[in-house]
XYZ file of C-alpha atoms in Angstrom:
227
model
C -41.282 -76.490 6.132
C -41.325 -74.811 2.714
C -43.511 -76.758 0.303
C -41.261 -76.543 -2.749
C -38.343 -78.376 -1.132
C -39.856 -81.807 -1.882
C -41.066 -81.016 -5.441
C -37.596 -79.652 -6.206
C -36.353 -83.221 -5.742
C -38.519 -84.150 -8.739
C -37.031 -81.417 -10.916
C -33.350 -81.577 -9.988
C -33.061 -85.331 -10.521
C -32.292 -86.288 -6.918
C -35.394 -88.472 -6.483
C -34.953 -89.987 -9.960
C -31.372 -90.961 -9.126
C -32.402 -92.329 -5.737
C -35.087 -94.677 -7.094
C -32.905 -95.707 -10.034
C -29.996 -96.688 -7.804
C -32.277 -98.141 -5.104
C -35.463 -99.364 -6.835
C -36.714 -101.067 -3.643
C -36.890 -97.768 -1.739
C -40.498 -96.893 -0.925
C -40.266 -94.561 2.089
C -38.592 -91.232 2.814
C -38.320 -89.294 6.058
C -38.458 -85.514 5.838
C -37.469 -83.250 8.731
C -36.230 -79.736 9.363
C -32.466 -79.349 9.464
C -32.676 -77.871 12.979
C -34.690 -80.808 14.395
C -31.707 -82.542 15.954
C -33.834 -85.124 17.773
C -35.296 -86.640 14.603
C -33.929 -90.017 13.580
C -34.927 -93.144 11.640
C -36.926 -94.665 14.463
C -38.056 -98.219 13.688
C -41.234 -97.949 15.755
C -42.352 -94.739 14.046
C -41.596 -96.265 10.652
C -43.618 -99.344 11.565
C -46.637 -97.239 12.530
C -46.390 -95.351 9.251
C -46.141 -98.480 7.118
C -48.955 -100.288 8.927
C -51.269 -97.300 8.462
C -51.206 -97.651 4.680
C -51.165 -93.871 4.321
C -49.179 -91.733 1.958
C -47.919 -89.336 4.636
C -47.451 -89.655 8.383
C -46.884 -86.361 10.199
C -45.281 -86.480 13.637
C -46.881 -84.225 16.254
C -46.140 -83.679 19.930
C -48.029 -82.170 22.898
C -47.703 -78.404 22.682
C -45.694 -76.350 25.159
C -45.990 -72.635 25.756
C -42.785 -71.935 23.811
C -44.005 -73.769 20.683
C -44.959 -71.298 17.977
C -46.475 -72.513 14.741
C -49.101 -74.828 13.374
C -50.893 -77.613 15.130
C -53.337 -80.462 14.719
C -56.879 -79.253 14.101
C -60.260 -80.320 12.736
C -61.375 -78.104 9.829
C -64.795 -78.799 8.322
C -64.692 -82.302 9.787
C -61.245 -83.031 8.314
C -58.281 -83.671 10.628
C -55.281 -81.746 9.345
C -52.367 -79.547 10.322
C -53.308 -75.897 10.461
C -50.529 -73.353 10.161
C -50.384 -70.413 12.529
C -50.401 -68.115 9.477
C -53.812 -69.522 8.509
C -55.417 -68.703 11.849
C -57.271 -65.431 12.539
C -55.272 -64.514 15.653
C -51.778 -65.456 16.775
C -53.022 -66.706 20.150
C -55.443 -69.146 18.485
C -52.619 -71.619 17.914
C -52.351 -72.070 21.699
C -55.740 -73.823 21.625
C -54.316 -76.606 19.430
C -53.080 -79.331 21.776
C -50.626 -80.987 19.389
C -47.757 -79.095 17.815
C -46.578 -79.728 14.267
C -42.984 -81.026 14.332
C -42.819 -81.064 10.494
C -41.116 -84.486 10.558
C -42.930 -86.514 7.901
C -42.772 -90.124 6.736
C -43.482 -90.250 2.999
C -44.488 -93.097 0.705
C -42.930 -92.211 -2.630
C -45.538 -93.646 -5.013
C -48.663 -92.155 -3.333
C -46.865 -88.812 -3.167
C -46.036 -88.922 -6.870
C -49.607 -89.980 -7.638
C -51.111 -86.877 -6.052
C -48.912 -84.850 -8.410
C -50.158 -86.978 -11.316
C -46.706 -88.534 -11.779
C -45.044 -91.958 -11.544
C -41.469 -93.108 -11.057
C -41.079 -93.404 -14.822
C -42.034 -89.741 -15.233
C -39.064 -88.663 -13.104
C -36.820 -89.457 -16.069
C -39.239 -87.953 -18.588
C -39.657 -84.454 -20.019
C -38.839 -81.758 -17.501
C -41.858 -79.738 -18.583
C -44.226 -82.538 -17.578
C -42.777 -82.522 -14.074
C -42.879 -78.726 -13.863
C -46.486 -78.692 -15.070
C -47.484 -81.292 -12.456
C -45.874 -79.227 -9.683
C -47.617 -76.041 -10.828
C -50.951 -77.859 -10.985
C -50.731 -79.056 -7.385
C -49.221 -75.760 -6.224
C -52.410 -74.047 -7.389
C -54.306 -76.137 -4.816
C -52.022 -75.066 -1.978
C -52.503 -71.821 -0.044
C -49.915 -69.076 -0.361
C -48.881 -67.109 2.733
C -47.552 -63.562 2.690
C -45.259 -62.426 5.492
C -43.382 -59.173 6.031
C -39.859 -59.498 7.385
C -37.163 -56.964 8.252
C -33.923 -57.370 6.320
C -30.759 -55.581 7.399
C -28.421 -54.115 4.756
C -24.937 -53.026 5.713
C -23.128 -50.541 3.501
C -20.455 -47.853 3.489
C -18.425 -47.533 6.675
C -20.577 -49.546 9.058
C -23.910 -47.956 8.177
C -26.988 -50.131 8.414
C -30.448 -49.843 6.933
C -33.437 -52.063 7.688
C -35.960 -52.665 4.937
C -39.338 -54.439 5.112
C -39.416 -57.328 2.620
C -42.479 -59.277 1.495
C -42.026 -63.059 1.412
C -44.427 -65.396 -0.400
C -44.378 -69.006 0.740
C -46.215 -72.311 0.608
C -45.863 -74.728 3.510
C -45.444 -78.505 3.464
C -47.918 -79.194 6.279
C -50.800 -78.033 4.066
C -50.431 -81.322 2.198
C -52.499 -82.738 5.081
C -55.505 -80.776 3.780
C -55.626 -82.631 0.441
C -58.606 -84.966 0.237
C -56.911 -87.277 -2.286
C -53.831 -87.966 -0.149
C -54.266 -90.202 2.871
C -52.513 -88.819 5.951
C -52.130 -89.955 9.546
C -50.730 -88.161 12.588
C -48.368 -89.781 15.077
C -47.884 -88.362 18.593
C -44.203 -88.643 19.534
C -41.950 -87.846 22.472
C -40.534 -84.350 22.906
C -37.089 -85.867 22.516
C -37.777 -86.369 18.798
C -38.673 -82.692 18.524
C -35.382 -81.237 19.718
C -35.203 -78.025 17.683
C -32.077 -75.920 17.971
C -32.932 -72.429 16.783
C -31.369 -70.298 19.530
C -28.328 -70.811 21.825
C -30.512 -70.268 24.909
C -32.273 -73.569 24.130
C -29.149 -75.466 25.151
C -29.502 -74.752 28.876
C -32.869 -76.561 29.277
C -31.419 -79.477 27.300
C -28.790 -79.956 30.004
C -31.518 -80.291 32.650
C -34.213 -82.413 31.019
C -32.187 -85.140 29.308
C -32.233 -83.562 25.867
C -28.452 -83.175 25.763
C -27.833 -86.856 26.484
C -30.469 -87.910 23.953
C -28.985 -85.898 21.074
C -25.433 -86.901 22.004
C -26.439 -90.556 21.893
C -28.016 -90.101 18.454
C -24.773 -88.496 17.267
C -22.638 -91.238 18.798
C -20.991 -88.796 21.198
C -22.170 -90.247 24.506
C -18.769 -91.828 25.284
C -16.735 -88.698 24.542
C -15.814 -86.529 27.568
C -17.704 -83.230 27.497
C -14.454 -81.273 27.656
C -13.328 -82.816 24.371
C -16.625 -81.859 22.734
C -16.405 -78.270 23.950
C -12.870 -77.940 22.661
């Protein structure tokens, strides 16, 4: 969900190489690495393309265990509102749709909001960096305090508070010059795997079979997978 991950593709040449080798490519799908249920679904892609929008964010009905941003109306504008931007932690529970972070992206409208084009991806690096800084100044910055453990000596441990500054991708939905739409999807597409204890519910609600089918493992005996 970190905002800079996509702009880094402008600077490191990955997007330039992609569009040079595949000039017909117009759409990207972005998702978190731990969202194992996300896939290139033809129906979701069709909804995105027919909307004519630059970004389509997938959302899903919120459950009690979902922590993070959600779909909200802010000053009459429908957007994703991060939990960090809300006055109280419990306020996010009032948002009915949870932000999955899976996003369908049209390359050219995305570049346009940065003030860039496909040709600029092969241009001066400073122009790209300047465009990223310019848009970054329009994005909110969140400050969080996290505990970091340091091991040293003969098994000693110290825990230090560390300040982390971050910008989040979902705040792109707040930009007035970038057309966004929000697509409600099945929980199966939102199969996050962040903790081992999430695996047990998967075995009971069909999540295990769904992810195994996506991975092409549905015909492999479970004993072989465990081994």
